[in-house]
Amino acid sequence: MTDILSGQFDPETRTFGRVPLTAWGALSRTAARYPDKAAVCEDSGDSLTFGELLSQAETASANLWAIGARPGTRVGILLDNSAAFLTALLAVNRIGAVSVMLPGKFSDAQLTEMIGIARVDILVVDDPRAAGTGDFLVPTTMALSDFLSPSGRPMPGAVTDPCAPAVHMFTSGTTGTPKRVVLTNRNIMHAVAAYEHVLDLTAEDSMIFGAALYHVTGVVAVALQCVYLGMTLHLQRRFDPVAFVHWAEDTGVTYIHGSPTIFQLMLENWPQERPQLGNVRLLACGAANMPPGRIQRLTEHMPAASFRTVYGLTETTSPATVFPVDAASSSLIGSSGTPIPGVTVRIVAPDGTELGSDEVGEITVSGTNVSPGYLDADDHFTAAEWLTTGDLGYLTADGYLYVVDRLKNQINRGGEKIHPNSVENVLCSLEGVEDACVVGVLDDLYGEVPAALVVVEEGTDIGELPEKLRGRIAKYAVPVRILPVDEIPRTVGMKTDRDAVRALLTER
């Protein structure tokens, strides 16, 4: 890479030398460099250049200011995937207010609860939904058309505090109780700069994305990453795997950042008339376990692509570790890579003692892009120097992280600990198995035992799978029940719904 926009990493400041203080600063820089370059292209055909995105966000920020938004004001963003989503995020950032990410796929009852907990001051919504927001009990609701309408109102000066909160995102964390993660400007800007470095991204790259933008991946690794570097973002309003593949080839995009579910849906629905995407040079994947077999099947369809596994959480503003080279061709496939610059990873025992190389324990993280803490339902802030992730893993002597599983997903079979991800990876490596989910189900003798749902190719003999697993995994880890399904149940956020999987296995 010849021109590193962010500059070099400084170990003393634990960030990069030429990083704007805020997302607004990044947009201002990019719009000055590429005013006429496409910033966002929607699958509807609508698009904005970086110059237009800057102008539209300035107008929106003036409209927010006129109705009382100030630094620290909480602005709920309840918008579908669109250029307007980016406009809202950047307009809020310009005036130093806080974007509260709201999941549009949730029910009104769920959203009402979240909006109340988040103490949203102003709600920005798509026009069709604006009329039905009376139950949300928000002081001010602003329809998207009003939010974007040119008004001639004076624009306030841009706020440039790197330590100020920029985004609040809901997460259940390790307790199952929804709480808000606070992400600062510094967290966000370091994350996008780190992605530039570890993935060798430049303004010459372009990205396609079809999952919901309101997650940390969508906000940071996609929307603001493109703004930061000047990459064009091709955006699907609703994910359609067949259309996604067609559009990826037609637009010549070079980069796809997706979840294991997105990539699995692409594989299941890959159009036969487009067997390969030769233009894609980079694939990045986080959010959940990605079986090595699935990685290799993906690269058969995209032979020029380097696959980079990412490990991160909402609390790490997306990346904590990234695989430094192509995982598909590496002997270390299955690892989540090494810590990004500015991040330290430790593995600890239940009592907090740091463990040595290759010892499995809880993954803890600290660093520049790690959230300063949480806001609970009572709006009380809890700071945390080290993030306890709730994930089990280990570090090799060379510093590579292997994520074993979620601590809460671990199956305890009469004292024997079973990690579902490990069993799923072996299942997916068997011929004819396309997808799998392993959970613990109640058992009178052992307390709980492993059971699995699988998606298989036509003609695959389910009865042979347990025997094929023996010898590859411990005998006690072989699922006692394996049931075929058309698809693995997913949550509205497109993650594996383990509760639904467990219910199916219990009922049947």
Short mmCIF file of C-alpha atoms in Angstrom, two decimals:
data_model
loop_
_atom_site.label_atom_id
_atom_site.label_comp_id
_atom_site.label_asym_id
_atom_site.label_seq_id
_atom_site.Cartn_x
_atom_site.Cartn_y
_atom_site.Cartn_z
CA MET A 1 0.00 0.00 0.00
CA THR A 2 1.64 3.27 -1.07
CA ASP A 3 -0.50 5.97 0.58
CA ILE A 4 -1.62 5.20 4.13
CA LEU A 5 -4.21 7.88 4.75
CA SER A 6 -4.09 7.42 8.53
CA GLY A 7 -0.33 7.72 8.87
CA GLN A 8 1.75 5.43 11.05
CA PHE A 9 0.70 3.94 14.38
CA ASP A 10 2.15 5.75 17.40
CA PRO A 11 2.70 3.40 20.38
CA GLU A 12 2.69 6.33 22.82
CA THR A 13 -0.71 7.74 21.83
CA ARG A 14 -1.93 4.25 20.80
CA THR A 15 -3.48 5.57 17.61
CA PHE A 16 -2.51 6.74 14.14
CA GLY A 17 -0.86 9.99 13.13
CA ARG A 18 -3.29 11.50 10.61
CA VAL A 19 -6.75 10.55 11.84
CA PRO A 20 -9.54 13.19 11.93
CA LEU A 21 -11.05 13.75 15.37
CA THR A 22 -14.60 12.86 14.32
CA ALA A 23 -16.60 11.18 11.58
CA TRP A 24 -17.64 14.64 10.43
CA GLY A 25 -13.98 15.57 10.07
CA ALA A 26 -13.47 12.44 7.96
CA LEU A 27 -16.37 13.35 5.66
CA SER A 28 -15.08 16.91 5.27
CA ARG A 29 -11.66 15.59 4.25
CA THR A 30 -13.08 13.01 1.85
CA ALA A 31 -15.55 15.45 0.23
CA ALA A 32 -12.67 17.85 -0.40
CA ARG A 33 -10.65 15.07 -2.04
CA TYR A 34 -13.45 13.39 -4.00
CA PRO A 35 -16.42 15.80 -4.28
CA ASP A 36 -17.85 14.19 -7.42
CA LYS A 37 -17.18 10.56 -6.57
CA ALA A 38 -20.16 8.34 -5.71
CA ALA A 39 -20.40 7.87 -1.95
CA VAL A 40 -23.53 5.71 -1.73
CA CYS A 41 -25.38 3.86 -4.48
CA GLU A 42 -28.69 2.29 -3.45
CA ASP A 43 -30.24 -0.72 -5.20
CA SER A 44 -33.20 1.55 -5.97
CA GLY A 45 -30.95 3.54 -8.30
CA ASP A 46 -30.63 6.58 -6.01
CA SER A 47 -27.14 7.79 -5.18
CA LEU A 48 -25.15 10.59 -3.56
CA THR A 49 -21.64 11.84 -4.25
CA PHE A 50 -19.40 12.73 -1.32
CA GLY A 51 -19.99 16.41 -2.06
CA GLU A 52 -23.76 15.86 -2.01
CA LEU A 53 -23.52 13.79 1.17
CA LEU A 54 -21.64 16.65 2.86
CA SER A 55 -24.21 19.22 1.72
CA GLN A 56 -27.17 17.07 2.74
CA ALA A 57 -25.67 16.36 6.16
CA GLU A 58 -25.03 20.09 6.69
CA THR A 59 -28.69 20.79 5.93
CA ALA A 60 -29.85 18.03 8.27
CA SER A 61 -27.59 19.26 11.07
CA ALA A 62 -29.07 22.76 10.73
CA ASN A 63 -32.58 21.29 10.93
CA LEU A 64 -31.64 19.34 14.06
CA TRP A 65 -30.12 22.45 15.64
CA ALA A 66 -33.26 24.44 14.88
CA ILE A 67 -35.43 22.06 16.92
CA GLY A 68 -33.11 22.12 19.91
CA ALA A 69 -30.46 19.47 19.31
CA ARG A 70 -27.20 20.33 21.05
CA PRO A 71 -24.00 18.49 22.03
CA GLY A 72 -25.06 15.44 24.03
CA THR A 73 -28.64 15.38 22.71
CA ARG A 74 -29.72 11.81 22.02
CA VAL A 75 -31.02 11.36 18.50
CA GLY A 76 -32.65 8.02 17.72
CA ILE A 77 -32.03 6.84 14.16
CA LEU A 78 -34.80 4.52 12.95
CA LEU A 79 -34.08 4.29 9.23
CA ASP A 80 -33.77 1.55 6.63
CA ASN A 81 -30.53 0.99 4.74
CA SER A 82 -30.16 4.10 2.60
CA ALA A 83 -27.98 7.11 1.88
CA ALA A 84 -30.19 8.95 4.39
CA PHE A 85 -28.91 6.64 7.14
CA LEU A 86 -25.38 7.92 6.51
CA THR A 87 -26.66 11.49 6.31
CA ALA A 88 -28.34 11.16 9.71
CA LEU A 89 -25.29 9.58 11.35
CA LEU A 90 -23.01 12.34 10.06
CA ALA A 91 -25.41 15.22 10.75
CA VAL A 92 -25.79 14.12 14.36
CA ASN A 93 -22.03 13.81 14.69
CA ARG A 94 -21.47 17.28 13.25
CA ILE A 95 -23.26 19.01 16.13
CA GLY A 96 -21.82 16.77 18.84
CA ALA A 97 -25.11 14.96 19.52
CA VAL A 98 -25.29 11.19 20.10
CA SER A 99 -26.73 8.74 17.55
CA VAL A 100 -28.84 6.06 19.24
CA MET A 101 -28.99 3.09 16.89
CA LEU A 102 -32.48 1.57 16.75
CA PRO A 103 -33.13 -1.79 15.04
CA GLY A 104 -35.84 -1.30 12.43
CA LYS A 105 -36.61 -5.03 12.37
CA PHE A 106 -37.86 -4.96 15.96
CA SER A 107 -41.52 -4.68 16.87
CA ASP A 108 -43.03 -1.37 17.97
CA ALA A 109 -43.34 -2.73 21.51
CA GLN A 110 -39.64 -3.58 21.61
CA LEU A 111 -38.71 -0.22 20.12
CA THR A 112 -40.89 1.62 22.63
CA GLU A 113 -39.00 -0.04 25.46
CA MET A 114 -35.60 0.67 23.91
CA ILE A 115 -36.41 4.31 23.17
CA GLY A 116 -37.57 4.79 26.74
CA ILE A 117 -34.46 3.17 28.21
CA ALA A 118 -32.20 5.21 25.91
CA ARG A 119 -33.98 8.47 26.84
CA VAL A 120 -34.13 9.53 23.19
CA ASP A 121 -34.74 13.28 22.78
CA ILE A 122 -35.33 13.38 19.02
CA LEU A 123 -36.38 10.49 16.76
CA VAL A 124 -35.56 10.53 13.02
CA VAL A 125 -37.73 8.07 11.08
CA ASP A 126 -38.66 7.16 7.52
CA ASP A 127 -41.80 9.00 6.38
CA PRO A 128 -44.10 5.92 6.23
CA ARG A 129 -43.32 5.15 9.86
CA ALA A 130 -43.49 8.73 11.16
CA ALA A 131 -47.28 8.72 11.48
CA GLY A 132 -47.22 5.72 13.80
CA THR A 133 -44.63 6.84 16.32
CA GLY A 134 -47.04 8.27 18.89
CA ASP A 135 -46.56 5.33 21.25
CA PHE A 136 -42.80 5.87 21.37
CA LEU A 137 -43.17 8.81 23.78
CA VAL A 138 -40.35 10.84 22.28
CA PRO A 139 -40.28 14.61 22.90
CA THR A 140 -39.71 15.29 19.18
CA THR A 141 -40.21 13.09 16.13
CA MET A 142 -38.79 14.21 12.79
CA ALA A 143 -39.91 12.61 9.53
CA LEU A 144 -37.07 11.98 7.11
CA SER A 145 -38.44 14.41 4.52
CA ASP A 146 -38.42 17.23 7.09
CA PHE A 147 -35.00 16.19 8.34
CA LEU A 148 -33.52 16.50 4.82
CA SER A 149 -35.55 19.50 3.62
CA PRO A 150 -33.47 22.57 2.65
CA SER A 151 -34.55 25.32 5.02
CA GLY A 152 -31.93 28.04 4.85
CA ARG A 153 -31.46 27.72 8.60
CA PRO A 154 -28.05 28.77 9.94
CA MET A 155 -25.56 25.97 10.43
CA PRO A 156 -23.85 25.59 13.79
CA GLY A 157 -20.11 25.09 14.00
CA ALA A 158 -18.83 21.52 13.95
CA VAL A 159 -18.00 19.93 17.31
CA THR A 160 -14.63 18.16 17.38
CA ASP A 161 -14.27 16.54 20.81
CA PRO A 162 -12.60 13.12 20.31
CA CYS A 163 -13.57 11.91 23.78
CA ALA A 164 -17.27 12.80 23.46
CA PRO A 165 -19.80 9.98 23.02
CA ALA A 166 -20.82 9.63 19.39
CA VAL A 167 -22.99 6.51 19.31
CA HIS A 168 -25.08 4.46 21.76
CA MET A 169 -25.75 0.85 20.73
CA PHE A 170 -27.83 -1.73 22.51
CA THR A 171 -26.30 -5.07 23.42
CA SER A 172 -27.28 -7.85 25.76
CA GLY A 173 -23.63 -8.32 26.68
CA THR A 174 -22.94 -11.40 28.80
CA THR A 175 -25.91 -10.99 31.15
CA GLY A 176 -28.83 -11.09 28.70
CA THR A 177 -30.06 -7.74 30.04
CA PRO A 178 -30.12 -5.03 27.31
CA LYS A 179 -27.73 -2.18 28.00
CA ARG A 180 -26.18 0.55 25.94
CA VAL A 181 -22.58 0.53 24.80
CA VAL A 182 -21.05 4.01 24.64
CA LEU A 183 -18.76 4.57 21.65
CA THR A 184 -16.71 7.76 21.48
CA ASN A 185 -15.39 9.61 18.45
CA ARG A 186 -11.92 8.34 19.30
CA ASN A 187 -13.15 4.72 19.45
CA ILE A 188 -14.74 5.01 16.01
CA MET A 189 -11.96 6.87 14.25
CA HIS A 190 -9.31 4.50 15.55
CA ALA A 191 -11.35 1.49 14.39
CA VAL A 192 -11.70 2.71 10.80
CA ALA A 193 -8.02 3.69 10.68
CA ALA A 194 -7.04 0.24 11.97
CA TYR A 195 -9.16 -1.45 9.32
CA GLU A 196 -7.38 0.64 6.68
CA HIS A 197 -4.03 -0.64 7.91
CA VAL A 198 -4.73 -4.31 8.51
CA LEU A 199 -6.88 -4.85 5.39
CA ASP A 200 -4.84 -2.60 3.05
CA LEU A 201 -7.94 -0.66 2.07
CA THR A 202 -7.77 2.39 -0.21
CA ALA A 203 -10.13 4.80 -1.94
CA GLU A 204 -9.82 2.61 -5.03
CA ASP A 205 -11.78 -0.12 -3.28
CA SER A 206 -15.58 -0.29 -3.34
CA MET A 207 -17.93 -2.22 -1.10
CA ILE A 208 -21.32 -3.92 -1.29
CA PHE A 209 -23.44 -4.48 1.81
CA GLY A 210 -26.87 -5.95 2.40
CA ALA A 211 -27.25 -6.56 6.14
CA ALA A 212 -28.78 -3.97 8.48
CA LEU A 213 -26.63 -0.88 8.94
CA TYR A 214 -27.66 -0.24 12.55
CA HIS A 215 -25.23 -2.85 13.94
CA VAL A 216 -21.66 -1.91 14.80
CA THR A 217 -20.38 -3.56 11.61
CA GLY A 218 -22.75 -1.49 9.49
CA VAL A 219 -22.06 1.80 11.25
CA VAL A 220 -18.28 1.51 11.63
CA ALA A 221 -16.84 -1.17 9.35
CA VAL A 222 -19.10 -0.25 6.43
CA ALA A 223 -20.70 3.23 6.46
CA LEU A 224 -17.99 5.21 8.23
CA GLN A 225 -15.19 3.10 6.72
CA CYS A 226 -16.34 4.15 3.26
CA VAL A 227 -16.69 7.78 4.32
CA TYR A 228 -13.25 7.72 5.92
CA LEU A 229 -11.40 6.39 2.87
CA GLY A 230 -13.60 7.64 0.05
CA MET A 231 -14.80 4.18 -1.01
CA THR A 232 -18.09 3.85 -2.85
CA LEU A 233 -20.72 1.90 -0.92
CA HIS A 234 -23.30 -0.14 -2.86
CA LEU A 235 -26.19 -0.65 -0.48
CA GLN A 236 -29.09 -3.10 -0.58
CA ARG A 237 -32.16 -1.96 1.35
CA ARG A 238 -33.05 -5.59 2.10
CA PHE A 239 -30.62 -8.46 1.66
CA ASP A 240 -31.36 -10.61 -1.39
CA PRO A 241 -28.52 -13.09 -1.98
CA VAL A 242 -29.13 -13.66 -5.68
CA ALA A 243 -29.46 -9.96 -6.48
CA PHE A 244 -26.45 -9.32 -4.22
CA VAL A 245 -24.19 -11.58 -6.29
CA HIS A 246 -25.45 -10.13 -9.57
CA TRP A 247 -24.97 -6.55 -8.35
CA ALA A 248 -21.51 -7.33 -6.96
CA GLU A 249 -20.38 -8.45 -10.40
CA ASP A 250 -22.17 -5.71 -12.34
CA THR A 251 -20.65 -2.93 -10.20
CA GLY A 252 -17.18 -4.47 -10.02
CA VAL A 253 -16.93 -4.12 -6.24
CA THR A 254 -13.69 -5.26 -4.65
CA TYR A 255 -14.72 -5.77 -1.00
CA ILE A 256 -17.47 -7.64 0.85
CA HIS A 257 -17.76 -7.43 4.65
CA GLY A 258 -20.38 -9.86 5.91
CA SER A 259 -21.45 -12.19 8.68
CA PRO A 260 -21.32 -16.00 8.50
CA THR A 261 -25.09 -15.97 7.89
CA ILE A 262 -24.78 -13.59 4.93
CA PHE A 263 -22.05 -15.70 3.38
CA GLN A 264 -23.99 -18.92 4.01
CA LEU A 265 -27.08 -17.47 2.31
CA MET A 266 -24.91 -16.45 -0.64
CA LEU A 267 -23.58 -20.00 -0.95
CA GLU A 268 -27.05 -21.56 -0.68
CA ASN A 269 -28.48 -19.25 -3.35
CA TRP A 270 -25.50 -18.66 -5.63
CA PRO A 271 -26.82 -18.09 -9.18
CA GLN A 272 -25.56 -20.77 -11.56
CA GLU A 273 -25.16 -18.26 -14.37
CA ARG A 274 -22.59 -16.34 -12.29
CA PRO A 275 -20.28 -19.12 -11.02
CA GLN A 276 -17.47 -16.78 -10.00
CA LEU A 277 -16.88 -13.18 -8.94
CA GLY A 278 -13.41 -12.39 -10.21
CA ASN A 279 -13.54 -8.73 -9.23
CA VAL A 280 -13.74 -9.26 -5.44
CA ARG A 281 -10.28 -9.05 -3.87
CA LEU A 282 -11.21 -8.98 -0.18
CA LEU A 283 -13.70 -10.72 2.12
CA ALA A 284 -14.00 -9.86 5.82
CA CYS A 285 -16.17 -11.78 8.23
CA GLY A 286 -16.99 -11.39 11.90
CA ALA A 287 -20.05 -11.50 14.19
CA ALA A 288 -19.97 -15.28 14.79
CA ASN A 289 -18.15 -18.54 14.11
CA MET A 290 -17.26 -19.15 10.46
CA PRO A 291 -16.53 -22.83 9.73
CA PRO A 292 -13.29 -23.29 7.74
CA GLY A 293 -15.12 -25.40 5.16
CA ARG A 294 -17.46 -22.50 4.43
CA ILE A 295 -14.49 -20.15 3.99
CA GLN A 296 -12.99 -22.46 1.40
CA ARG A 297 -16.30 -22.86 -0.46
CA LEU A 298 -16.60 -19.08 -0.64
CA THR A 299 -13.18 -18.64 -2.16
CA GLU A 300 -14.06 -21.19 -4.85
CA HIS A 301 -16.67 -18.68 -6.01
CA MET A 302 -14.33 -15.71 -5.48
CA PRO A 303 -10.87 -17.07 -6.34
CA ALA A 304 -9.11 -13.70 -6.27
CA ALA A 305 -10.37 -12.84 -2.80
CA SER A 306 -8.32 -12.84 0.38
CA PHE A 307 -10.48 -13.97 3.31
CA ARG A 308 -9.88 -12.12 6.59
CA THR A 309 -11.53 -13.37 9.77
CA VAL A 310 -12.42 -10.59 12.21
CA TYR A 311 -13.09 -10.97 15.93
CA GLY A 312 -14.82 -8.10 17.65
CA LEU A 313 -17.89 -6.95 19.51
CA THR A 314 -20.02 -3.85 19.75
CA GLU A 315 -17.81 -2.92 22.70
CA THR A 316 -14.66 -3.01 20.53
CA THR A 317 -16.24 -0.72 17.91
CA SER A 318 -16.02 -3.69 15.50
CA PRO A 319 -12.42 -4.99 15.28
CA ALA A 320 -10.30 -6.47 18.08
CA THR A 321 -8.32 -9.02 16.07
CA VAL A 322 -8.02 -9.53 12.30
CA PHE A 323 -6.40 -12.37 10.39
CA PRO A 324 -3.35 -10.71 8.79
CA VAL A 325 -3.28 -12.74 5.55
CA ASP A 326 -5.62 -14.93 3.53
CA ALA A 327 -7.14 -17.39 6.01
CA ALA A 328 -8.41 -19.75 3.29
CA SER A 329 -4.87 -20.65 2.21
CA SER A 330 -3.30 -20.52 5.65
CA SER A 331 -2.43 -23.45 7.91
CA LEU A 332 -3.90 -21.31 10.72
CA ILE A 333 -7.40 -21.24 9.21
CA GLY A 334 -9.86 -21.21 12.09
CA SER A 335 -7.94 -18.53 13.99
CA SER A 336 -9.35 -15.03 14.36
CA GLY A 337 -5.95 -13.47 13.77
CA THR A 338 -3.88 -11.07 15.82
CA PRO A 339 -4.78 -7.90 17.75
CA ILE A 340 -5.10 -4.74 15.68
CA PRO A 341 -2.73 -1.87 16.53
CA GLY A 342 -3.76 -0.25 19.81
CA VAL A 343 -5.50 -3.34 21.21
CA THR A 344 -4.28 -5.84 23.81
CA VAL A 345 -5.90 -9.26 24.29
CA ARG A 346 -5.52 -11.38 27.43
CA ILE A 347 -6.91 -14.81 28.31
CA VAL A 348 -7.94 -15.15 31.94
CA ALA A 349 -9.10 -17.86 34.32
CA PRO A 350 -12.39 -17.54 36.24
CA ASP A 351 -10.48 -15.87 39.11
CA GLY A 352 -8.97 -13.28 36.74
CA THR A 353 -5.49 -14.82 36.59
CA GLU A 354 -3.85 -14.35 33.20
CA LEU A 355 -3.31 -17.68 31.43
CA GLY A 356 -0.41 -18.77 29.26
CA SER A 357 -0.19 -19.75 25.60
CA ASP A 358 -2.71 -22.34 24.38
CA GLU A 359 -4.66 -22.29 27.66
CA VAL A 360 -8.41 -21.82 27.23
CA GLY A 361 -10.08 -19.09 29.28
CA GLU A 362 -12.21 -15.98 28.90
CA ILE A 363 -11.08 -13.45 26.30
CA THR A 364 -10.55 -9.95 27.71
CA VAL A 365 -9.70 -6.88 25.65
CA SER A 366 -8.35 -3.38 26.25
CA GLY A 367 -7.36 -0.64 23.82
CA THR A 368 -8.03 2.54 21.92
CA ASN A 369 -11.22 1.42 20.22
CA VAL A 370 -12.68 -0.37 23.27
CA SER A 371 -15.76 1.33 24.69
CA PRO A 372 -15.27 3.29 27.91
CA GLY A 373 -18.30 1.51 29.39
CA TYR A 374 -22.06 0.98 29.56
CA LEU A 375 -25.25 2.84 30.39
CA ASP A 376 -27.83 0.71 32.20
CA ALA A 377 -31.62 1.00 32.19
CA ASP A 378 -31.39 3.71 34.87
CA ASP A 379 -28.87 5.66 32.76
CA HIS A 380 -26.06 4.94 35.20
CA PHE A 381 -22.63 4.70 33.57
CA THR A 382 -20.29 1.82 34.42
CA ALA A 383 -16.69 2.12 33.29
CA ALA A 384 -14.51 -0.88 32.51
CA GLU A 385 -10.74 -0.78 31.90
CA TRP A 386 -10.73 -4.36 30.60
CA LEU A 387 -13.64 -5.70 28.59
CA THR A 388 -14.70 -9.19 29.65
CA THR A 389 -16.16 -10.57 26.44
CA GLY A 390 -18.00 -13.68 27.62
CA ASP A 391 -16.11 -15.61 24.92
CA LEU A 392 -13.80 -18.55 25.51
CA GLY A 393 -10.55 -18.74 23.60
CA TYR A 394 -6.80 -19.04 23.69
CA LEU A 395 -3.71 -17.28 22.33
CA THR A 396 -0.88 -19.13 20.65
CA ALA A 397 2.76 -18.31 21.38
CA ASP A 398 2.75 -16.29 18.13
CA GLY A 399 -0.16 -14.17 19.32
CA TYR A 400 -2.94 -15.70 17.21
CA LEU A 401 -6.36 -15.76 18.85
CA TYR A 402 -8.59 -18.81 18.60
CA VAL A 403 -12.19 -18.25 19.70
CA VAL A 404 -13.54 -21.50 21.10
CA ASP A 405 -17.13 -20.48 21.83
CA ARG A 406 -19.41 -18.26 23.84
CA LEU A 407 -19.06 -19.07 27.52
CA LYS A 408 -22.85 -19.33 27.83
CA ASN A 409 -23.05 -21.79 24.90
CA GLN A 410 -20.67 -24.28 26.48
CA ILE A 411 -22.31 -27.68 27.09
CA ASN A 412 -21.57 -29.46 30.36
CA ARG A 413 -22.12 -33.19 29.79
CA GLY A 414 -21.66 -34.73 33.23
CA GLY A 415 -18.55 -32.61 33.84
CA GLU A 416 -17.16 -32.90 30.29
CA LYS A 417 -17.08 -29.45 28.63
CA ILE A 418 -18.19 -29.36 24.98
CA HIS A 419 -17.74 -26.30 22.75
CA PRO A 420 -20.52 -26.22 20.13
CA ASN A 421 -18.51 -24.17 17.61
CA SER A 422 -15.85 -26.91 17.44
CA VAL A 423 -18.46 -29.60 16.76
CA GLU A 424 -20.23 -27.40 14.19
CA ASN A 425 -16.95 -26.82 12.32
CA VAL A 426 -16.33 -30.57 12.04
CA LEU A 427 -19.93 -31.23 11.00
CA CYS A 428 -19.67 -28.61 8.24
CA SER A 429 -16.47 -30.24 7.00
CA LEU A 430 -18.32 -33.49 6.27
CA GLU A 431 -19.42 -34.11 2.70
CA GLY A 432 -23.02 -33.08 2.14
CA VAL A 433 -23.36 -30.88 5.25
CA GLU A 434 -23.95 -27.24 4.37
CA ASP A 435 -24.75 -25.75 7.79
CA ALA A 436 -25.08 -26.90 11.38
CA CYS A 437 -25.95 -25.73 14.88
CA VAL A 438 -25.13 -27.66 18.07
CA VAL A 439 -26.80 -26.96 21.43
CA GLY A 440 -27.18 -28.65 24.77
CA VAL A 441 -30.47 -30.41 25.56
CA LEU A 442 -31.58 -31.73 28.95
CA ASP A 443 -30.64 -35.27 29.90
CA ASP A 444 -31.59 -37.24 33.04
CA LEU A 445 -28.20 -38.91 33.39
CA TYR A 446 -25.66 -36.27 32.27
CA GLY A 447 -27.59 -33.05 32.92
CA GLU A 448 -27.26 -32.01 29.29
CA VAL A 449 -25.97 -33.58 26.09
CA PRO A 450 -25.16 -32.23 22.62
CA ALA A 451 -27.75 -32.29 19.84
CA ALA A 452 -27.66 -30.76 16.37
CA LEU A 453 -29.70 -29.37 13.52
CA VAL A 454 -28.10 -29.71 10.09
CA VAL A 455 -28.77 -28.46 6.58
CA VAL A 456 -27.66 -31.13 4.12
CA GLU A 457 -27.52 -31.70 0.40
CA GLU A 458 -30.13 -33.98 -1.14
CA GLY A 459 -29.20 -37.63 -0.76
CA THR A 460 -27.07 -37.16 2.37
CA ASP A 461 -27.62 -39.96 4.91
CA ILE A 462 -28.17 -38.32 8.29
CA GLY A 463 -27.76 -41.64 10.05
CA GLU A 464 -24.12 -41.88 8.93
CA LEU A 465 -23.08 -38.52 10.40
CA PRO A 466 -22.47 -39.68 14.02
CA GLU A 467 -20.14 -42.42 12.82
CA LYS A 468 -18.25 -39.97 10.61
CA LEU A 469 -17.80 -37.67 13.61
CA ARG A 470 -16.32 -40.42 15.80
CA GLY A 471 -12.56 -40.28 15.60
CA ARG A 472 -12.67 -36.61 14.61
CA ILE A 473 -14.04 -35.36 17.92
CA ALA A 474 -14.29 -36.81 21.42
CA LYS A 475 -16.94 -39.52 21.77
CA TYR A 476 -18.82 -37.52 24.40
CA ALA A 477 -19.04 -34.52 22.01
CA VAL A 478 -20.86 -36.45 19.25
CA PRO A 479 -24.47 -35.17 19.14
CA VAL A 480 -26.94 -37.71 20.50
CA ARG A 481 -29.58 -36.40 18.10
CA ILE A 482 -29.08 -34.94 14.60
CA LEU A 483 -32.11 -33.59 12.77
CA PRO A 484 -32.23 -32.24 9.21
CA VAL A 485 -33.88 -28.88 8.53
CA ASP A 486 -34.25 -26.65 5.49
CA GLU A 487 -32.49 -23.79 7.29
CA ILE A 488 -31.04 -23.00 10.70
CA PRO A 489 -33.34 -20.67 12.68
CA ARG A 490 -32.10 -17.06 12.77
CA THR A 491 -32.88 -14.04 14.92
CA VAL A 492 -34.08 -10.76 13.38
CA GLY A 493 -30.42 -9.74 13.50
CA MET A 494 -29.57 -12.75 11.27
CA LYS A 495 -27.62 -14.58 13.98
CA THR A 496 -28.21 -18.22 14.88
CA ASP A 497 -31.21 -18.49 17.23
CA ARG A 498 -29.95 -21.15 19.63
CA ASP A 499 -33.10 -21.02 21.76
CA ALA A 500 -35.20 -21.84 18.69
CA VAL A 501 -32.77 -24.61 17.73
CA ARG A 502 -33.02 -26.09 21.22
CA ALA A 503 -36.83 -25.93 21.09
CA LEU A 504 -36.93 -27.79 17.76
CA LEU A 505 -34.62 -30.50 19.04
CA THR A 506 -36.64 -30.85 22.24
CA GLU A 507 -40.02 -30.95 20.47
CA ARG A 508 -38.92 -33.50 17.89
#
